[in-house]
Coordinates of C-alpha atoms in Angstrom, one line a residue:
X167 CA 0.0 0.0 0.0
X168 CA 1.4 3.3 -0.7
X169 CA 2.3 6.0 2.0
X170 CA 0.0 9.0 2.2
X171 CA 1.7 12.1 3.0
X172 CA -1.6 14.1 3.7
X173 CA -4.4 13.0 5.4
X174 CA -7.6 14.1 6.2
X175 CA -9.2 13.4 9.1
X176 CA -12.7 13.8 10.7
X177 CA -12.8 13.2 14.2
X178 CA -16.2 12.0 16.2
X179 CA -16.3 10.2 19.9
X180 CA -15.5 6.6 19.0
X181 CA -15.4 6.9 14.9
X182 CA -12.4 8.7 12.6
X183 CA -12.5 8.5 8.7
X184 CA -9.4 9.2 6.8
X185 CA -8.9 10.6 3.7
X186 CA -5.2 10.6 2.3
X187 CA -3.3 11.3 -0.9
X188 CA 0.5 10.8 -2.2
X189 CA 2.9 13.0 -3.2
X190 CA 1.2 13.3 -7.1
X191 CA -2.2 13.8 -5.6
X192 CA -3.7 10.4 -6.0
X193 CA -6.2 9.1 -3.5
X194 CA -4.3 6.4 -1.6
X195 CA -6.4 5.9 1.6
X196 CA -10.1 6.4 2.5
X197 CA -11.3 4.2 5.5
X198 CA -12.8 4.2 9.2
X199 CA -10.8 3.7 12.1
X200 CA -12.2 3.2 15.7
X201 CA -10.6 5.2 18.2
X202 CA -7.5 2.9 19.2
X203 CA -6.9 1.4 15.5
X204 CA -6.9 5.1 14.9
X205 CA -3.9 5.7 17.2
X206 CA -2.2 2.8 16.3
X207 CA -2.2 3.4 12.6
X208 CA -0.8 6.8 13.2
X209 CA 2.4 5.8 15.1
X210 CA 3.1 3.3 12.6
X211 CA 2.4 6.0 9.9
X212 CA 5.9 8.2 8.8
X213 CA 5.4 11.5 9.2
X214 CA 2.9 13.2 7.6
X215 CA 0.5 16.4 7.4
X216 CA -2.4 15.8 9.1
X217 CA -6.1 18.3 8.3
X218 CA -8.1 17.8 11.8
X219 CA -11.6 20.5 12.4
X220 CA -11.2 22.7 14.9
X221 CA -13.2 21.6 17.9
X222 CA -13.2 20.5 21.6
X223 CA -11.2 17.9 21.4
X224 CA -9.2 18.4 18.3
X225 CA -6.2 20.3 20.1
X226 CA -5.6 16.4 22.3
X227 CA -5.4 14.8 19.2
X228 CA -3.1 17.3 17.5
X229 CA -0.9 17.2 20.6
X230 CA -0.4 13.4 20.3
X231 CA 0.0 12.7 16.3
X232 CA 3.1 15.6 17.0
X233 CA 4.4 13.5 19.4
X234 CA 4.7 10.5 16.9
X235 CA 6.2 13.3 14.4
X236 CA 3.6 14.1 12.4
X237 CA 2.7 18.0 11.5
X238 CA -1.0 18.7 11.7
X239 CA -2.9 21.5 11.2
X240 CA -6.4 22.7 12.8
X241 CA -8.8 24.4 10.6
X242 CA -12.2 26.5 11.5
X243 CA -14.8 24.3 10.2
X244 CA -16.3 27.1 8.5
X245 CA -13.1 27.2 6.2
X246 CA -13.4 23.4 5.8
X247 CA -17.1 23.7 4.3
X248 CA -16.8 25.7 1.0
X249 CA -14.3 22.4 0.2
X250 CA -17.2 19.8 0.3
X251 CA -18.7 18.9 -3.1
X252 CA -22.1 17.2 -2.7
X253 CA -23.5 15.4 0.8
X254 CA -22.7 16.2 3.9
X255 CA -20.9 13.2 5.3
X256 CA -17.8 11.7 7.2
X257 CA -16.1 11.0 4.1
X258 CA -16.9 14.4 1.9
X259 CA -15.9 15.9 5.2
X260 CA -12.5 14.1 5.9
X261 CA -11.8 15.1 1.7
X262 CA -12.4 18.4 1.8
X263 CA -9.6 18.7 5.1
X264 CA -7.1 17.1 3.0
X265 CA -8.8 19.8 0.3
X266 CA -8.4 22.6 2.5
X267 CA -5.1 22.6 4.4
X268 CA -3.6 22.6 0.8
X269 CA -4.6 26.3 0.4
X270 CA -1.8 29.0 0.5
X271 CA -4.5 31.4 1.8
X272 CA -5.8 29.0 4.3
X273 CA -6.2 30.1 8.2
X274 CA -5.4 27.9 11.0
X275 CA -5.7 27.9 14.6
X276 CA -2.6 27.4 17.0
X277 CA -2.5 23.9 18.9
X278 CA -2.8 25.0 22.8
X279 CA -1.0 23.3 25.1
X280 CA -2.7 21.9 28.1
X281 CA -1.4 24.4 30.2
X282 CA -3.8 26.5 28.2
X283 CA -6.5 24.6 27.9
X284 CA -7.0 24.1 31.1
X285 CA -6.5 28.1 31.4
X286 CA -9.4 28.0 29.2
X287 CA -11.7 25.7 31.1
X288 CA -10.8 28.1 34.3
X289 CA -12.7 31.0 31.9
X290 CA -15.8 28.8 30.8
X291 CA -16.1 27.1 34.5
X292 CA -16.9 30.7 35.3
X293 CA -19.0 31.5 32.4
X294 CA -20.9 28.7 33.3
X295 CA -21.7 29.4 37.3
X296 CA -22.6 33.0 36.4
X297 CA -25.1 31.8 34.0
X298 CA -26.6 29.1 37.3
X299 CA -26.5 32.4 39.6
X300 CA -28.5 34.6 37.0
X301 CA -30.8 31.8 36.7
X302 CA -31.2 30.9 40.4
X303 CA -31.5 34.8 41.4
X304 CA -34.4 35.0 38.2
X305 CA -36.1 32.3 39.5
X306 CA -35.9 33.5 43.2
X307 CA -37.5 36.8 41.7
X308 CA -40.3 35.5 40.3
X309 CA -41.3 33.2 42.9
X310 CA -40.8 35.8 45.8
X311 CA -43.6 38.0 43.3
X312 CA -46.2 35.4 43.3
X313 CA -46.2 36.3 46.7
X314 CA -46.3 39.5 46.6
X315 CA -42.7 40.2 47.3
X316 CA -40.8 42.6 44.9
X317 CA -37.0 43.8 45.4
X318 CA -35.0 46.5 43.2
X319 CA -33.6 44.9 40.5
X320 CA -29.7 44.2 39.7
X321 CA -27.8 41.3 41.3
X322 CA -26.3 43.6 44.5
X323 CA -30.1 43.3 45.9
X324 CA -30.6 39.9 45.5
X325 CA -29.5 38.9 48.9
X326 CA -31.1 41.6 50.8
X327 CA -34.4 40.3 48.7
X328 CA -33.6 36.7 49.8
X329 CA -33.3 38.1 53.4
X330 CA -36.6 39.8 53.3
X331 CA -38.4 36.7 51.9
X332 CA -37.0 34.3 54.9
X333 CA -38.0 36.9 57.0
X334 CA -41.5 36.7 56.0
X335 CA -43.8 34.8 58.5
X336 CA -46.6 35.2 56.6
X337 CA -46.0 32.3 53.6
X338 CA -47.1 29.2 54.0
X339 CA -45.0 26.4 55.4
X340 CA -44.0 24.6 51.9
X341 CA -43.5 28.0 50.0
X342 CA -40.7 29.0 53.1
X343 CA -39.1 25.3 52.8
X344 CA -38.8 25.5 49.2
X345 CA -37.6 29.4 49.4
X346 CA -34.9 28.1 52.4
X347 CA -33.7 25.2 49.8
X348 CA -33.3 27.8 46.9
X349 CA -31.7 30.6 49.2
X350 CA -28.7 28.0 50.1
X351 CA -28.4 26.5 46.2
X352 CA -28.0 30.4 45.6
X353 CA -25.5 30.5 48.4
X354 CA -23.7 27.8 47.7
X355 CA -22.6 29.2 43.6
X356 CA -22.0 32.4 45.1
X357 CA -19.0 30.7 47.1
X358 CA -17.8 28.3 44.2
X359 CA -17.6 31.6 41.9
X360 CA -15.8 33.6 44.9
X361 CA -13.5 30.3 45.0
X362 CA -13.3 30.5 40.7
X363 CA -12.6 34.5 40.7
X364 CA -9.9 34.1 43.0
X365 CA -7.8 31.4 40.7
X366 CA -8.7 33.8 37.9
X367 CA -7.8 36.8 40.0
X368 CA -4.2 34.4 40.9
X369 CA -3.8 33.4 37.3
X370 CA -4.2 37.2 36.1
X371 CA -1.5 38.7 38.5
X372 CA 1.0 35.9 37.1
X373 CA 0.2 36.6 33.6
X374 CA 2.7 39.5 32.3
X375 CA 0.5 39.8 29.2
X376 CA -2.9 40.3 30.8
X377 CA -1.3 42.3 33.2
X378 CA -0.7 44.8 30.8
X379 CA -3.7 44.8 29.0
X380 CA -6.0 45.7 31.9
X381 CA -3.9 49.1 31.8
X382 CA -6.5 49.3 29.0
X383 CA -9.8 52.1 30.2
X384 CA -12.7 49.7 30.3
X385 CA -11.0 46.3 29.9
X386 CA -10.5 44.7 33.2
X387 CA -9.2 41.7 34.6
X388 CA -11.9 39.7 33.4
X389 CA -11.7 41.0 29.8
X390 CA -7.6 40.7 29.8
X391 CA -7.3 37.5 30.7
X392 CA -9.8 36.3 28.5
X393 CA -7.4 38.1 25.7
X394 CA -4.7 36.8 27.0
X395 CA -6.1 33.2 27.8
X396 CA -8.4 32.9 24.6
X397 CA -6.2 35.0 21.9
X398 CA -4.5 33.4 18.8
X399 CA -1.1 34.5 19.0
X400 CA -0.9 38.3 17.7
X401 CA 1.7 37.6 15.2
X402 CA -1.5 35.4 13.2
X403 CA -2.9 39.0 12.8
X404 CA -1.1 41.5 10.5
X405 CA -2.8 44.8 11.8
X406 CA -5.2 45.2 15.0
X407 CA -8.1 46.0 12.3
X408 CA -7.2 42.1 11.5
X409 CA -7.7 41.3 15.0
X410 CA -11.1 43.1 15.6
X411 CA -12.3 41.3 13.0
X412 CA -11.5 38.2 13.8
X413 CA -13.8 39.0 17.4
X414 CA -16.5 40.0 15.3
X415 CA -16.3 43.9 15.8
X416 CA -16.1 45.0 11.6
X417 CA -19.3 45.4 10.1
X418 CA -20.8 42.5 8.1
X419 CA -19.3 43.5 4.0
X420 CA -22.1 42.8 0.9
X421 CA -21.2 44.5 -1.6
X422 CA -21.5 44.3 -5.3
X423 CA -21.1 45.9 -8.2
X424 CA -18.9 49.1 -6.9
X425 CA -21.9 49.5 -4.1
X426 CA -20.6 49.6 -0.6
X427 CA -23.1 47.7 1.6
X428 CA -22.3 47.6 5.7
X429 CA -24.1 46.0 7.5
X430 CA -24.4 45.0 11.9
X431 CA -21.2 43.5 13.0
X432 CA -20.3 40.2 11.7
X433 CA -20.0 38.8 15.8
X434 CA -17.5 36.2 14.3
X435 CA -15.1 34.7 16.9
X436 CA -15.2 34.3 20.6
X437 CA -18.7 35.7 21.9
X438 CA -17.2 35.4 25.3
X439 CA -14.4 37.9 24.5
X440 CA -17.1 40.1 22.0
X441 CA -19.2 40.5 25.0
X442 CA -17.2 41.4 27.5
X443 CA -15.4 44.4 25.8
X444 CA -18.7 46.0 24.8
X445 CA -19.8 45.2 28.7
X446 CA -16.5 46.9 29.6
X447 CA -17.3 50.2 26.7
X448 CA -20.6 50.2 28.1
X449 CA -19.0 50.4 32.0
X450 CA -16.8 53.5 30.3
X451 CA -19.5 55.1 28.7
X452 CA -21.4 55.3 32.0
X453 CA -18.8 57.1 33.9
X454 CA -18.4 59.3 30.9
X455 CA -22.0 60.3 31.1
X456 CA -21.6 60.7 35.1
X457 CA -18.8 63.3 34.5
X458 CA -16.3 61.0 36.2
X459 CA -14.0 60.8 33.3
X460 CA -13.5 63.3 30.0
X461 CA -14.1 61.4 26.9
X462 CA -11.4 62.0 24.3
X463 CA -12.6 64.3 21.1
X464 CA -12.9 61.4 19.2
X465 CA -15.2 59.2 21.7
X466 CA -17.2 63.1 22.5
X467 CA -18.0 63.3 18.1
X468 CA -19.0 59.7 18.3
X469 CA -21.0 60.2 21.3
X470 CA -23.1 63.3 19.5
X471 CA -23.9 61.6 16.5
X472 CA -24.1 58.1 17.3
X473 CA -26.9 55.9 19.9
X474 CA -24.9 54.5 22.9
X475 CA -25.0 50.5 21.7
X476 CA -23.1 51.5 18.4
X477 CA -20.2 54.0 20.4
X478 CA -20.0 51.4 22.5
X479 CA -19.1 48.5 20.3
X480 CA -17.0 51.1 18.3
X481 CA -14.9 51.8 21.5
X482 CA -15.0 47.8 21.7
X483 CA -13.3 47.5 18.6
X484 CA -10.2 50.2 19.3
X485 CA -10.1 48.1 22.8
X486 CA -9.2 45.4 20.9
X487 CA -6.8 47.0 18.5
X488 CA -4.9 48.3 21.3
X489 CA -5.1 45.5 22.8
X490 CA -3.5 44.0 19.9
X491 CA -0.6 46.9 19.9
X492 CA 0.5 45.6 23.2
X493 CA 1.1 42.0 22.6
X494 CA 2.7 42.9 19.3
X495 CA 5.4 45.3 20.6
X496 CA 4.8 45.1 24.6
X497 CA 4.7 48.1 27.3
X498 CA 1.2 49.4 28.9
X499 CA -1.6 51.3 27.9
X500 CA -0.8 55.1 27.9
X501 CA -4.0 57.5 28.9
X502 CA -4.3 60.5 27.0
X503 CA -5.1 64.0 29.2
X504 CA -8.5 63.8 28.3
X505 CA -9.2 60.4 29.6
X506 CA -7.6 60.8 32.8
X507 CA -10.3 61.1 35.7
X508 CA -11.0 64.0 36.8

């Protein structure tokens, strides 16, 4: 049987087809491996380039076929898609990787390390208990104003709401046992996200990188380390405009025929990362508003002719093109005059 030197491969759980040509181009393997035939076909394999989707667990396997010496290469899987011909299966898909990673224009994502993955997982562990304690307090909310019990919203009066409802003598036995039972779930996330946000807090003051780009108005420790943790590796980028895009800040382009169309942003990349700045622009526009800090001349132009959701994601996208500035060349944010508090 003759040698493939690139392969294709589309990964699943238990099931991996590969797709592989020679050096002139000629299909020389096409079959389904289970997950260990898989493994040991590859470290019998000479080295080759390997096409492997992006996804959760494609960074392991790229990680192990470079330790049996082969090169691989992780592609977005919307890149991948333009590549398959006709029917959407394993096969088409594994063809059009070993298509794809051919391309001299072709984009790939950086294989993280596990130090970095489980960086990552730090981040979405987070995520993930914020979105439980915005559900528990929503819940606690609505069921406290079945009973006539109504707080002031935002999450700081959540507690003294849970306080008043325990206090309440006046609700029947089941609805105070069932309110009790939700009041310590609620507690108990609270102190498993005060337990995450310190390792995040820990990991940030160790990072050099993140370190530097909270010196950024607006992007805090949250939104640095997400940059820092998250982030291909500047150099992928040739200009922060390159970078912005890639988060999905640029306006969606469809034009035609010498007829410039723009459009919402395209909200391409990391939603997590996305969010945050425009949470962290929205945080500077409020103290702008307040008189506690004197927007520059270009944020006080935008402010006049602009609604506050669009300045905001515009100062979104120049925090992430300097953002980009400092990981390319290093140092810390500078603050003009007229951003300095007064």
């Amino acid at each position: 049987m003759v040698t493939p030197v690139r392969i294709g491969m589309d990964t699943a759980k238990s099931v991996f087809q590969l797709h592989g040509v020679d050096e002139n181009e000629i299909v020389v393997l096409r079959r389904q491996l289970r997950r260990a035939d898989m493994i040991r076909y590859f470290e019998k394999l000479p080295p080759a380039l390997v096409a492997i989707e992006s996804c959760g667990s494609s960074h392991h396997w790229a990680r192990l076929l470079e330790s049996f010496g082969h090169e691989v290469k992780l592609i977005p899987p919307q890149y991948v898609k333009p590549y398959v011909k006709r029917g959407k299966n394993d096969a088409a898909d594994a063809e059009a990787l070993c298509e794809a990673v051919t391309r001299p224009t072709m984009r790939f994502v950086p294989v993280k390390s596990k130090e970095r993955q489980a960086a990552c997982m730090l981040m979405t562990v987070r995520e993930r208990l914020v979105m439980v304690k915005s559900q528990l307090s929503n819940s606690f909310r609505s069921y406290a104003a079945e009973f006539g019990i109504v707080g002031p919203s935002g999450r700081q009066n959540v507690n003294g709401l849970i306080a008043r409802v325990l206090e309440d003598d006046t609700l029947p036995e089941l609805a105070r046992e069932l309110f009790h039972f939700q009041a310590k779930e609620y507690a108990a996330v609270e102190a498993r996200l005060a337990e995450i946000d310190a390792k995040l807090m820990k990991w940030h003051r160790a990072d050099e990188l993140s370190r530097r780009i909270a010196t950024i108005p607006g992007v805090g420790p949250i939104g640095s380390t997400m940059l820092s943790m998250k982030a291909p590796p500047a150099e992928t980028f040739g200009s922060g405009r390159d970078f912005a895009a890639w988060l999905g800040l640029t306006p969606r382009d469809h034009s035609t025929g010498g007829r410039s169309r723009l459009g919402g942003i395209t909200k391409a990349g990391d939603p997590s990362i996305r969010s945050t700045l425009i949470v962290g622009a929205t945080a500077l526009l409020r103290h702008v508003r307040l008189g506690h800090t004197k927007p520059s001349p270009w944020l006080a132009k935008l402010m006049e002719r602009k609604p506050p959701k669009l300045v905001a994601v515009a100062m979104a996208n120049k925090f992430a093109r300097i953002a980009w500035r400092l990981m390319v060349s290093g140092g810390v944010y500078t603050r003009p005059a007229a951003l300095n508090p007064t």
